[in-house]
Structure formats: structure tokens, C-alpha cells
mmCIF file of C-alpha atoms and ligand atoms in Angstrom:
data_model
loop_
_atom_site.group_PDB
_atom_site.id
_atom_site.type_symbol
_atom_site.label_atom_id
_atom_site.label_comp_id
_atom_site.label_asym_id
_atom_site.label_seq_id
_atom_site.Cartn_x
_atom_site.Cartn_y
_atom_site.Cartn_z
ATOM 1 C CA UNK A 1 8.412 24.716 13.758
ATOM 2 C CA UNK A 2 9.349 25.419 10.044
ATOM 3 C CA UNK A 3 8.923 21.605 9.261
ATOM 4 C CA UNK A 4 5.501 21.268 11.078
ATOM 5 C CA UNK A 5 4.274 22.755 7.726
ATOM 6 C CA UNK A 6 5.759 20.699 5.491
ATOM 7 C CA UNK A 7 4.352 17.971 2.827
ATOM 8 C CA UNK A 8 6.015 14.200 3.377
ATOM 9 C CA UNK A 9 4.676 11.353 1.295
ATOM 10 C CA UNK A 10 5.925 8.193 0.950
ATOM 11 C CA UNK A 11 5.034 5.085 -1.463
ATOM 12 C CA UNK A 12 6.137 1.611 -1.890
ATOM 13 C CA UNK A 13 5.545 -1.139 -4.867
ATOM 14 C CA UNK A 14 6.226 -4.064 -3.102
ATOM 15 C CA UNK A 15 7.923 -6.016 -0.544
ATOM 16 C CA UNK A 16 9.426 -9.543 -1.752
ATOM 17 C CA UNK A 17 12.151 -11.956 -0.743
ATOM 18 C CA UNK A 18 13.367 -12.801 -4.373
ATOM 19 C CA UNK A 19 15.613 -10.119 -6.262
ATOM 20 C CA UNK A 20 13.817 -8.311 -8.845
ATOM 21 C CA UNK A 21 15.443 -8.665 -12.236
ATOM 22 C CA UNK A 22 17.798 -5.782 -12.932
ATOM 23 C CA UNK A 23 16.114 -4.751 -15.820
ATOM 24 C CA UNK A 24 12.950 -4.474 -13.869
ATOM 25 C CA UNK A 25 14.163 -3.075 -10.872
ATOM 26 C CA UNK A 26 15.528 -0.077 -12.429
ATOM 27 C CA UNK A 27 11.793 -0.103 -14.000
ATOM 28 C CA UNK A 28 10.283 0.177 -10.777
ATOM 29 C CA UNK A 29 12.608 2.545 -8.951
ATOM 30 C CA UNK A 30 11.855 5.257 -12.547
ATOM 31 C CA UNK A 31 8.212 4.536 -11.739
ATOM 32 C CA UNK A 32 8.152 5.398 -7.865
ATOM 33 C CA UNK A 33 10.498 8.498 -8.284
ATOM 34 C CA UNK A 34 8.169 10.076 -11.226
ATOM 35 C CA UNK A 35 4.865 9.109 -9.037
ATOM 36 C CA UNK A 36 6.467 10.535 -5.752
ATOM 37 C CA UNK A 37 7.563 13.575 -7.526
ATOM 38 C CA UNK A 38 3.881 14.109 -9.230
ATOM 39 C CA UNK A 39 2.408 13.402 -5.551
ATOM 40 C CA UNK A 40 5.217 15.690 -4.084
ATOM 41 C CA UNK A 41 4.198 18.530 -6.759
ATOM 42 C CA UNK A 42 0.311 18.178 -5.814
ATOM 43 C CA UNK A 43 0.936 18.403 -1.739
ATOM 44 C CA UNK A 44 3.310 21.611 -2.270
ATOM 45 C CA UNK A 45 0.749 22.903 -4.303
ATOM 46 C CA UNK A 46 -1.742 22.036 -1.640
ATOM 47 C CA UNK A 47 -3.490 19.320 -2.234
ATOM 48 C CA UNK A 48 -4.810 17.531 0.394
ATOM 49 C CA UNK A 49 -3.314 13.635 2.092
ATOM 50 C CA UNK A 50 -5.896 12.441 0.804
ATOM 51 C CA UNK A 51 -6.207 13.325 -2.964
ATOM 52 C CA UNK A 52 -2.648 12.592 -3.116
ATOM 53 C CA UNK A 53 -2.661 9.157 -2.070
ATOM 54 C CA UNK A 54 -5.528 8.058 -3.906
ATOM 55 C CA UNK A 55 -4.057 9.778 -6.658
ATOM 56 C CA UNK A 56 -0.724 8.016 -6.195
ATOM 57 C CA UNK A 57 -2.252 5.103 -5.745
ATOM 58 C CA UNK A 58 -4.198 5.093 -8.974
ATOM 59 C CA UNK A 59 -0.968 5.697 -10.922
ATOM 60 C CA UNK A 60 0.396 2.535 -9.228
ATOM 61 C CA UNK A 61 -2.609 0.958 -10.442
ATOM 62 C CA UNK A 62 -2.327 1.641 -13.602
ATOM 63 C CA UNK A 63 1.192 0.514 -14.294
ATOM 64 C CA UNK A 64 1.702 -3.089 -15.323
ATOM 65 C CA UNK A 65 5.287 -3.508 -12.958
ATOM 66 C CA UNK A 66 3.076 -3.906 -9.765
ATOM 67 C CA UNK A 67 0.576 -6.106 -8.415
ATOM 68 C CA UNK A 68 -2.733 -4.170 -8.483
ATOM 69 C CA UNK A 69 -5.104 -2.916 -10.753
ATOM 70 C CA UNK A 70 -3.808 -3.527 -14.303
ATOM 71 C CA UNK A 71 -0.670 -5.931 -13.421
ATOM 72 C CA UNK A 72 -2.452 -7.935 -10.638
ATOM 73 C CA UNK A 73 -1.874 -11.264 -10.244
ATOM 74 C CA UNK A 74 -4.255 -14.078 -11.000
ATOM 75 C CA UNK A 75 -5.559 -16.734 -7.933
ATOM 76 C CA UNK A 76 -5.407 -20.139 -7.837
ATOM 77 C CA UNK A 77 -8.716 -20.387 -10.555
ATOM 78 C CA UNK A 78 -6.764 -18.125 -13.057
ATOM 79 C CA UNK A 79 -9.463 -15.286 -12.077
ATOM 80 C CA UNK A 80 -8.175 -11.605 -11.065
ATOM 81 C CA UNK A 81 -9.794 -10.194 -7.344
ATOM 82 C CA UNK A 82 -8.486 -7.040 -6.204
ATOM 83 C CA UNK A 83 -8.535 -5.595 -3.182
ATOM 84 C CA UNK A 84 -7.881 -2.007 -1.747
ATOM 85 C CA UNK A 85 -8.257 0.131 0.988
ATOM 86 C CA UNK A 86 -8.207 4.413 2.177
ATOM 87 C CA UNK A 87 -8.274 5.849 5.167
ATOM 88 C CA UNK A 88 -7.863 9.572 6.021
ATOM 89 C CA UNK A 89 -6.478 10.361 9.699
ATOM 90 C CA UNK A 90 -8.625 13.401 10.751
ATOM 91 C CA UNK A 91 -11.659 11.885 10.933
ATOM 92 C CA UNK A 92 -10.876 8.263 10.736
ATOM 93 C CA UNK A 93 -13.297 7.605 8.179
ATOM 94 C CA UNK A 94 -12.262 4.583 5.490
ATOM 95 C CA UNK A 95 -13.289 2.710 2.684
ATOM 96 C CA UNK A 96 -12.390 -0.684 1.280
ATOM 97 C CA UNK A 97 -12.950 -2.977 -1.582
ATOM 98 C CA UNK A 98 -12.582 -7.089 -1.711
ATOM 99 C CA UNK A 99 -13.002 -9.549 -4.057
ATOM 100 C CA UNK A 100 -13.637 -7.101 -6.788
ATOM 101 C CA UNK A 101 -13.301 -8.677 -10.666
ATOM 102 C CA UNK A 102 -14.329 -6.016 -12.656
ATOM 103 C CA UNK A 103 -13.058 -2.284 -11.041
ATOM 104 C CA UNK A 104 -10.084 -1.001 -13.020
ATOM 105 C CA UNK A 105 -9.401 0.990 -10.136
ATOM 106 C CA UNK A 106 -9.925 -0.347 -6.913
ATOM 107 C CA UNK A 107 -8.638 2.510 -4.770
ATOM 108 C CA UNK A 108 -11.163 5.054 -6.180
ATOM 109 C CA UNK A 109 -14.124 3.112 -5.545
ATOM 110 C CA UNK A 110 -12.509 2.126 -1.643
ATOM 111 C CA UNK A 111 -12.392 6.324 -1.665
ATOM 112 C CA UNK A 112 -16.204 6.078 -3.093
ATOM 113 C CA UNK A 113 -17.638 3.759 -0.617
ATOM 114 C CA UNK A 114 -16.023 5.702 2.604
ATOM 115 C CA UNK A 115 -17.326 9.065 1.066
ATOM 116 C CA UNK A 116 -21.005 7.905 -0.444
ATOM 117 C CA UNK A 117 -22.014 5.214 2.149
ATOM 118 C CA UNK A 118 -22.277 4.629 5.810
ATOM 119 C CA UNK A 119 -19.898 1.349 5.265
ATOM 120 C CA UNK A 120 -16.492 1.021 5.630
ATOM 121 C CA UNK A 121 -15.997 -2.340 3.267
ATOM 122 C CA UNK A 122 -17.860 -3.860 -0.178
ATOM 123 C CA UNK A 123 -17.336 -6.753 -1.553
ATOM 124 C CA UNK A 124 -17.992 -8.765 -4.541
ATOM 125 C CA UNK A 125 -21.399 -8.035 -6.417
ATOM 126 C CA UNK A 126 -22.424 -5.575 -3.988
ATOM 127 C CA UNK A 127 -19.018 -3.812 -4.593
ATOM 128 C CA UNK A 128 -19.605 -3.778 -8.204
ATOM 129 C CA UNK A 129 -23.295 -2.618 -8.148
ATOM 130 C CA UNK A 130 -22.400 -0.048 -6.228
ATOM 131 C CA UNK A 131 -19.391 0.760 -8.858
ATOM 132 C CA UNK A 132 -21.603 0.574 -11.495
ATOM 133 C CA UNK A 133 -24.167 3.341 -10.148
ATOM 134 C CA UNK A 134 -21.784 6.102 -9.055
ATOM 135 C CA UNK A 135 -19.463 5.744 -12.253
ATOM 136 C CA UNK A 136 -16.034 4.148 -11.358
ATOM 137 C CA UNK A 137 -14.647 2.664 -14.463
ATOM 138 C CA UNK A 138 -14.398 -1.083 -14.951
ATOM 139 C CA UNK A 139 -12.654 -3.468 -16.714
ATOM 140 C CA UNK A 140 -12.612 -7.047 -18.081
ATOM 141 C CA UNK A 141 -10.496 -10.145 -16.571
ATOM 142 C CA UNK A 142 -8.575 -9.990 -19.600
ATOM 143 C CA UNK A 143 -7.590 -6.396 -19.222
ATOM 144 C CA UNK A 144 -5.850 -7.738 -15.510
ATOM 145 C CA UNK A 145 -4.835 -11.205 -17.745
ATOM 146 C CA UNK A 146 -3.057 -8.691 -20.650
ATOM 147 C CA UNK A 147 -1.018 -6.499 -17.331
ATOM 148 C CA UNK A 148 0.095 -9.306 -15.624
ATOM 149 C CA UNK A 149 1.289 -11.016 -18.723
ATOM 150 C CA UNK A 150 3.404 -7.775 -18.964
ATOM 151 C CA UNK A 151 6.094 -8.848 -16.400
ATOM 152 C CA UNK A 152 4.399 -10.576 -13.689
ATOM 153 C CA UNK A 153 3.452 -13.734 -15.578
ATOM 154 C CA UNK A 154 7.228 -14.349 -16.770
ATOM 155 C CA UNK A 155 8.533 -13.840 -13.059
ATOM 156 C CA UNK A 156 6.490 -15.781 -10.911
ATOM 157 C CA UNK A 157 7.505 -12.887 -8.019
ATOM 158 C CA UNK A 158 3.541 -12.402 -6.364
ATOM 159 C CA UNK A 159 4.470 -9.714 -4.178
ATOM 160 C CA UNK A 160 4.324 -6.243 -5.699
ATOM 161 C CA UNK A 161 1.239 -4.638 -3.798
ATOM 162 C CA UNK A 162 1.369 -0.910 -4.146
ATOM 163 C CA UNK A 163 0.732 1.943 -1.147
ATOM 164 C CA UNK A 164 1.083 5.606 -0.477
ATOM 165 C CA UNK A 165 0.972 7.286 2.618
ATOM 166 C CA UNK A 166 1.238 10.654 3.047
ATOM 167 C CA UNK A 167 0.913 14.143 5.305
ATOM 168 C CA UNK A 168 -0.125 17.815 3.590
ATOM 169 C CA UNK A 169 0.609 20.939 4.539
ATOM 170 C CA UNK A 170 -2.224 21.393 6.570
ATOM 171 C CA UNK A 171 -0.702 18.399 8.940
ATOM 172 C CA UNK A 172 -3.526 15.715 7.884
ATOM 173 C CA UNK A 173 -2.463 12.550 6.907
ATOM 174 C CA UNK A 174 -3.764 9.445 4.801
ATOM 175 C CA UNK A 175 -3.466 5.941 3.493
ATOM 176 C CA UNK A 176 -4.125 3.657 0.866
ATOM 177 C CA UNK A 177 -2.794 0.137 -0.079
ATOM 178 C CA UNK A 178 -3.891 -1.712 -3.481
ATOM 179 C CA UNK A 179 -3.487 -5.118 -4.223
ATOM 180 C CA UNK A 180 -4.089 -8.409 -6.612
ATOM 181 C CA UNK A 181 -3.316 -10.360 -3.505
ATOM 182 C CA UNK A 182 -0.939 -13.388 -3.126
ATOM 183 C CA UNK A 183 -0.529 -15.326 -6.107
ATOM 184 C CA UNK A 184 -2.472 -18.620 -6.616
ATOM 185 C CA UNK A 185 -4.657 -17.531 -3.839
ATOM 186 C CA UNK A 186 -7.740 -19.506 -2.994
ATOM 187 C CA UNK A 187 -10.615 -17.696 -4.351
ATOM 188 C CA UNK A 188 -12.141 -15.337 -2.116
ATOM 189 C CA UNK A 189 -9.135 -15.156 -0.279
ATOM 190 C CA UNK A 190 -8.913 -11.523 1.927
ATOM 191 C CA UNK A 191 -5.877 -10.480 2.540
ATOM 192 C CA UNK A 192 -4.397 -7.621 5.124
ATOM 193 C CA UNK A 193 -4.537 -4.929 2.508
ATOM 194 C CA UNK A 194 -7.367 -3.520 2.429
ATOM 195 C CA UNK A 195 -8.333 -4.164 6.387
ATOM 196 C CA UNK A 196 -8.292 -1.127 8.296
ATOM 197 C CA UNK A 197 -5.970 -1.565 11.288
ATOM 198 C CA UNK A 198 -4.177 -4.687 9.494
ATOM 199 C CA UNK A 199 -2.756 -3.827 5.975
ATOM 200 C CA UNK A 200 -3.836 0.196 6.384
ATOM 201 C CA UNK A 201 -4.258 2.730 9.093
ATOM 202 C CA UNK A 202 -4.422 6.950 9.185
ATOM 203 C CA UNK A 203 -4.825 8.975 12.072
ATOM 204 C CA UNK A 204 -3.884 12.555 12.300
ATOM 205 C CA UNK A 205 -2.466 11.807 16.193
ATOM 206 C CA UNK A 206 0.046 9.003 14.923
ATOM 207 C CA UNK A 207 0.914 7.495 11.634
ATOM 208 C CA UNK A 208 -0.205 6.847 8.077
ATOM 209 C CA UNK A 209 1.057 3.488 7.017
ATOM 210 C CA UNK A 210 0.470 0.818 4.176
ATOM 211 C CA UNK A 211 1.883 -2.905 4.211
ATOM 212 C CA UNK A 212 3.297 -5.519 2.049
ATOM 213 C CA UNK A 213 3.635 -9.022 2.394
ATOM 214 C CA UNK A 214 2.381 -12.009 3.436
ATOM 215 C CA UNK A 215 -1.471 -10.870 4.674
ATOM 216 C CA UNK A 216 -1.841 -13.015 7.178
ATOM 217 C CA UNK A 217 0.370 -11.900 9.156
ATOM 218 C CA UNK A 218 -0.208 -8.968 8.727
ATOM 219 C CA UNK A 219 -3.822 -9.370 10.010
ATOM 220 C CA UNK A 220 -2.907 -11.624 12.510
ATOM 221 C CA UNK A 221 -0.662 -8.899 14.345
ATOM 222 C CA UNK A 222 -2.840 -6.168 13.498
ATOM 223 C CA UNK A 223 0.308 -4.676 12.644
ATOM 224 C CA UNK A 224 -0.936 -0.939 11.023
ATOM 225 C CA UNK A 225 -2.981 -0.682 14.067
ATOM 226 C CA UNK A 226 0.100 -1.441 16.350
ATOM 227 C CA UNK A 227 2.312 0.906 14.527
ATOM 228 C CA UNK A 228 -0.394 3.791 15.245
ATOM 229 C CA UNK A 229 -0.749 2.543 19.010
ATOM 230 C CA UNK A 230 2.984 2.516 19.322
ATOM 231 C CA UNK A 231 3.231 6.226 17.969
ATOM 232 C CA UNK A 232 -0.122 8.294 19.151
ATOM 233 C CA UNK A 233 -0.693 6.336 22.609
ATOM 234 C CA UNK A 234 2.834 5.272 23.239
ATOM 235 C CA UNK A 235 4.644 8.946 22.631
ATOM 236 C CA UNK A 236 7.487 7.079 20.101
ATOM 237 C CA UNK A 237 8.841 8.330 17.432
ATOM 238 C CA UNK A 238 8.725 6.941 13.687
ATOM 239 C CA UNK A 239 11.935 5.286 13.718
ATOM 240 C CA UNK A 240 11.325 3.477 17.221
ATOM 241 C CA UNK A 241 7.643 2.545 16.404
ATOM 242 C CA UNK A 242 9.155 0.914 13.345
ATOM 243 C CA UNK A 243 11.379 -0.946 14.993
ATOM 244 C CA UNK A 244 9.409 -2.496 17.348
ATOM 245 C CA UNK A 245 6.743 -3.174 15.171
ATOM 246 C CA UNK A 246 9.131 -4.863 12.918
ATOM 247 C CA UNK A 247 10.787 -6.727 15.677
ATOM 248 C CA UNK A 248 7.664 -8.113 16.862
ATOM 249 C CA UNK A 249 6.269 -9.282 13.292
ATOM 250 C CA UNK A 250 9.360 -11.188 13.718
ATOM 251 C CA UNK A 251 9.656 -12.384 16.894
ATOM 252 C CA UNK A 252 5.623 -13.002 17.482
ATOM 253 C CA UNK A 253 5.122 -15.144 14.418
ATOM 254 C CA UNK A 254 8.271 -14.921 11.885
ATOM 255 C CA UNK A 255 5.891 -12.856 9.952
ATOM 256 C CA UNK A 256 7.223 -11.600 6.752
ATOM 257 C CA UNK A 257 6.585 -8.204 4.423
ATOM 258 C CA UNK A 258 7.722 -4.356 5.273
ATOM 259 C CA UNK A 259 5.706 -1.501 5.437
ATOM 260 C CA UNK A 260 6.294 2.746 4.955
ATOM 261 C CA UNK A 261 4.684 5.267 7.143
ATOM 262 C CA UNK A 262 4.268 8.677 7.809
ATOM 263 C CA UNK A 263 3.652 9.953 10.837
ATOM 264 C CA UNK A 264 1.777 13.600 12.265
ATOM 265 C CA UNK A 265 5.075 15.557 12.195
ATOM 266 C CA UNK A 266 5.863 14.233 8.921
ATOM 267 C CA UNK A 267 8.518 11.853 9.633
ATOM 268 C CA UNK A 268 8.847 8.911 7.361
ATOM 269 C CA UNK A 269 10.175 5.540 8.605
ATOM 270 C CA UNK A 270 10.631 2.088 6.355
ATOM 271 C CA UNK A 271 10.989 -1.687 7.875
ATOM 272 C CA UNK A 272 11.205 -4.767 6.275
ATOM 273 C CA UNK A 273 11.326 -8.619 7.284
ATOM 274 C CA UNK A 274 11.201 -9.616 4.048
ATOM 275 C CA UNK A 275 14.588 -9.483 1.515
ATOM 276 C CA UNK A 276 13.338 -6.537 0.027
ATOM 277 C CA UNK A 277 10.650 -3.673 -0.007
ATOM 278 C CA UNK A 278 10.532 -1.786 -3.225
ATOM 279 C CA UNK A 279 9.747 2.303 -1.996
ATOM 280 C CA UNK A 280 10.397 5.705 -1.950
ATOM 281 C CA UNK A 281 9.478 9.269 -0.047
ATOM 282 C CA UNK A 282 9.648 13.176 0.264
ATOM 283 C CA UNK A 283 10.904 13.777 3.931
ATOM 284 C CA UNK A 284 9.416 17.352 5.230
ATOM 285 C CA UNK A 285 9.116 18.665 1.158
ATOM 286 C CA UNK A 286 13.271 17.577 0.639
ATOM 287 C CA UNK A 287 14.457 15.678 -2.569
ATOM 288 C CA UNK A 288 12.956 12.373 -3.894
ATOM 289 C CA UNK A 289 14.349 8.816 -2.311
ATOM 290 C CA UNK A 290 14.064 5.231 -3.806
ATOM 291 C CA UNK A 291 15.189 2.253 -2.470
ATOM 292 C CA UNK A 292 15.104 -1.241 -2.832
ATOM 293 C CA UNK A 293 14.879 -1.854 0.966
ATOM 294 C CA UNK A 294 13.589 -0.084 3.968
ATOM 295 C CA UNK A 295 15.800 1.695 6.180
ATOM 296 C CA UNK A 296 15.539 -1.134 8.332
ATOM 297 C CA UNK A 297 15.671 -4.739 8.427
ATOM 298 C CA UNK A 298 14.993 -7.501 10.576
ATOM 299 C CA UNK A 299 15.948 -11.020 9.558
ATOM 300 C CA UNK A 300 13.580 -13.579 10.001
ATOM 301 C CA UNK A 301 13.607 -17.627 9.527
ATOM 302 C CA UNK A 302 13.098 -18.555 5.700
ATOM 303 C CA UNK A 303 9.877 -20.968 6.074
HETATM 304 N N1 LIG B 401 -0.148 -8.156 1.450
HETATM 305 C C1 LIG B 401 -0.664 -8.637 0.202
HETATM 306 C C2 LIG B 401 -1.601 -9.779 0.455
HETATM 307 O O1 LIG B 401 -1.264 -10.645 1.240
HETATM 308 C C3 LIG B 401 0.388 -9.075 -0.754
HETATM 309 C C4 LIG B 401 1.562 -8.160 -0.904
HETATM 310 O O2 LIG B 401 1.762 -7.241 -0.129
HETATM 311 O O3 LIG B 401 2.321 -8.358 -1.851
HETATM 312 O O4 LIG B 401 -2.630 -9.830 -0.153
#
């Protein structure tokens, strides 16, 4: 089948339940569309799932309008932790970062740790040592203070977690979410993102999917894992397995956030919970789509 062979990739900046500011919005839906069309240039040209979404990734990182890496939001002490996670579906292998202060980009040392070391998760000090002796770039707390004073300080939002997903030609897939976290967390705070099976899952014989929302229950559902279940075990398609993964978020604990994924015949499906889920994909190598919700949406009980 024609399609089989096909790049998908998929990306999101966010899911939230207040409106984005128009001004903002349009921002954010310029941002994904260049960034998907970049990623979308590099898996036609083919480059593999997983360059693409850590590369993807890293430009989400880097831009101020989303919570991670340079626009992250501050916790509860007015410090900056970030958090992030990869995973690539052929061989299940995956790396992850928490509680990191000092790593501009979180997502390339997550890629580090699950390529250099027999560990799937650093945090902290360790995380940073680490960091420090296989040459990921760092940066200051007030490089994270001077992003989020950008346009995260001024609209006290605390969603805006960044994730790409994606499938290359050669039908592998991957995954990677970045975050700051929630706003005002507690320090030390983990949150679903970058926890394999919670926040971030890849395997080549379901889905690739990142999360956004509220973490916990995220984690608390296991909800990336479930997704993969419901698609490589349980025979559904994306658009089902979304459904019902978004239906029981709901219905199991009122949870709240949205999530994209990809899955192995490069299919892409969006839910939400939550008001809105800031994303955008290639379907099987077609034209670019943003949106400011997922194709689906399941209403849940404000709390
Ligand atoms: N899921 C992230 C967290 O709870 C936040 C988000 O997606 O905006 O850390």
C-alpha cells in the first residue's frame, strides 16, 4: 500500500482550558506550521522518527510561546525544573530527564541518556553531571526567567507543554514530550511528561503519542500506555483508540489535557478533555494542519 511508505508527524504546543489571546494564538499556530513543515521536509528526505522528533522538539524548546525549555514556567519557589522524555518504537528503548535546572535543552539530553547509558530516567544533579560530561548545552535560571517573561509571565496560562510524534518512511515511529511542568508546582514535582507509558509512549506495533495536561492524571491512567494497548493488542484503529482513551480520562477520573498520536500505518488522531489543545500534523506526507483543538472532544466537569 502506497501510503504504508509514507512520512506522518504530528506536534502539539499545548493543551489548556483558557483561550489563548488572539494575538498569541495566531503566534503559535505560525510556529507549529513552520516546525511541522521543517520536520515534514527532514522525514521526506529520510530522516529517521526519531531525529525528527527530537529535532522538532528542540525547536519547540527553543521558542519562548511554549512551556519548555526557554519559555518554561517557574514552580511554586520561583525556580525553573524541566522535564522531558523520548522514546523510539522499534526497539522500545527511552530516555528521560526530571528536575533538571540548568539543561537548555532537555529533550537532547532525554535522547543522550537512552543512547549513552543503561537507564531510562536522570534526575537532578546526576542529570546534570551527566549533561555536563557528554556536552549538552546548559543554561542559567535566568535564561528560563527572561523566556517566560516573554508571554508566559503576563498570561498566567501554565499549560503549553510541547510534543512531537512521528512515523518515517521506513515505518518506525517515535516520541518526545518537553515540559516546565504545571505552574507554581511544588518543587520536585514529576509530572506525566516525561514518564514512559504516562505522558509518552512509541512502539513500532501501535502508536507514538505525547500528552498535555494536568500530569496526574495522566500518570494515574497510564494513559500513553493505554492508547498503545488499545491500538497494538486491541486491533483499533487511531480514531477509535482515541476515543476511548479520551472517554475514559473522562469518565475514570474527570481527568483533563489532550494528546496527538501517530500510529504504525501512519494515521494521526487528536483528543482533548480540556477547552483546547494547541497542534498540528502531516497525514501520510499530505499538506500541513493546525488547529486549536483536537479532532475530538470530550467534555468533562470544570473542577
Ligand atoms: N502535562 C504537564 C505536566 O503536568 C503540563 C502540560 O501538559 O501543560 O507537567
Amino acid at each position: 500500500m502506497a501510503t504504508q511508505h509514507r512520512y506522518s508527524i504530528g506536534i502539539h504546543g499545548g493543551a489548556g482550558n483558557r483561550p489563548t489571546p488572539p494575538a498569541k494564538a495566531r503566534l503559535i499556530r505560525e510556529s507549529l506550521k513552520t516546525i511541522l513543515e521543517e520536520g515534514g521536509a527532514r522525514l521526506a528526505a529520510g530522516a529517521t522518527a526519531l531525529d525528527t522528533v527530537v529535532h522538532c522538539t528542540r525547536l519547540l524548546e527553543d521558542d519562548p510561546l511554549y512551556n519548555a525549555g526557554y519559555g518554561s514556567v517557574p514552580n511554586s519557589a520561583g525556580r525553573f525544573e524541566l522535564e522531558a522524555c523520548v522514546m523510539e518504537g522499534r526497539t522500545l528503548k527511552a530516555g528521560a530527564v526530571t528536575y533538571v535546572e540548568y539543561i537548555r535543552n532537555p529533550v537532547e539530553l532525554a535522547r543522550q541518556i537512552m543512547e549513552q547509558t543503561p537507564h531510562v530516567m536522570l534526575a537532578g544533579h546526576g542529570a546534570g553531571d551527566f549533561a555536563a560530561t557528554n556536552g549538552i548545552a546548559t543554561a542559567s535560571q535566568s535564561y528560563f526567567q527572561e523566556g517566560w517573561s516573554k508571554y508566559g509571565k503576563a498570561e498566567n496560562n501554565g499549560y503549553g507543554t510541547v510534543g512531537a510524534v512521528a512515523r518515517d518512511c521506513a515505518g518506525n515511529l517515535a516520541a518526545a514530550t518537553s515540559t516546565g511542568g504545571q505552574k507554581g508546582k511544588r518543587p520536585g514535582r514529576v509530572g506525566d511528561s516525561p514518564l514512559v507509558g504516562a505522558g509518552t509512549y512509541a512502539d513500532n506495533a501501535g502508536c507514538a503519542v505525547s500528552c498535555t495536561g494536568w500530569g496526574e492524571d495522566f500518570i494515574r491512567t497510564a494513559l500513553a500506555a493505554y492508547l498503545d494497548f488499545l491500538i497494538a493488542h486491541q486491533g483499533l484503529e487511531a480514531h477509535t483508540a482515541a476515543r476511548i482513551a479520551i472517554e475514559y480520562l473522562v469518565a475514570k477520573i474527570n481527568g483533563n489535557g489532550g494528546f496527538i498520536l501517530v500510529d504504525k500505518t501512519g494515521s494521526i488522531a487528536t483528543a482533548q478533555s480540556s477547552a483546547y489543545l494547541h497542534c498540528g500534523w502531516i497525514e501520510h506526507g499530505a499538506e500541513p494542519k493546525t488547529a486549536r483543538h483536537a479532532s475530538l472532544q470530550i467534555a468533562r466537569d470544570k473542577r
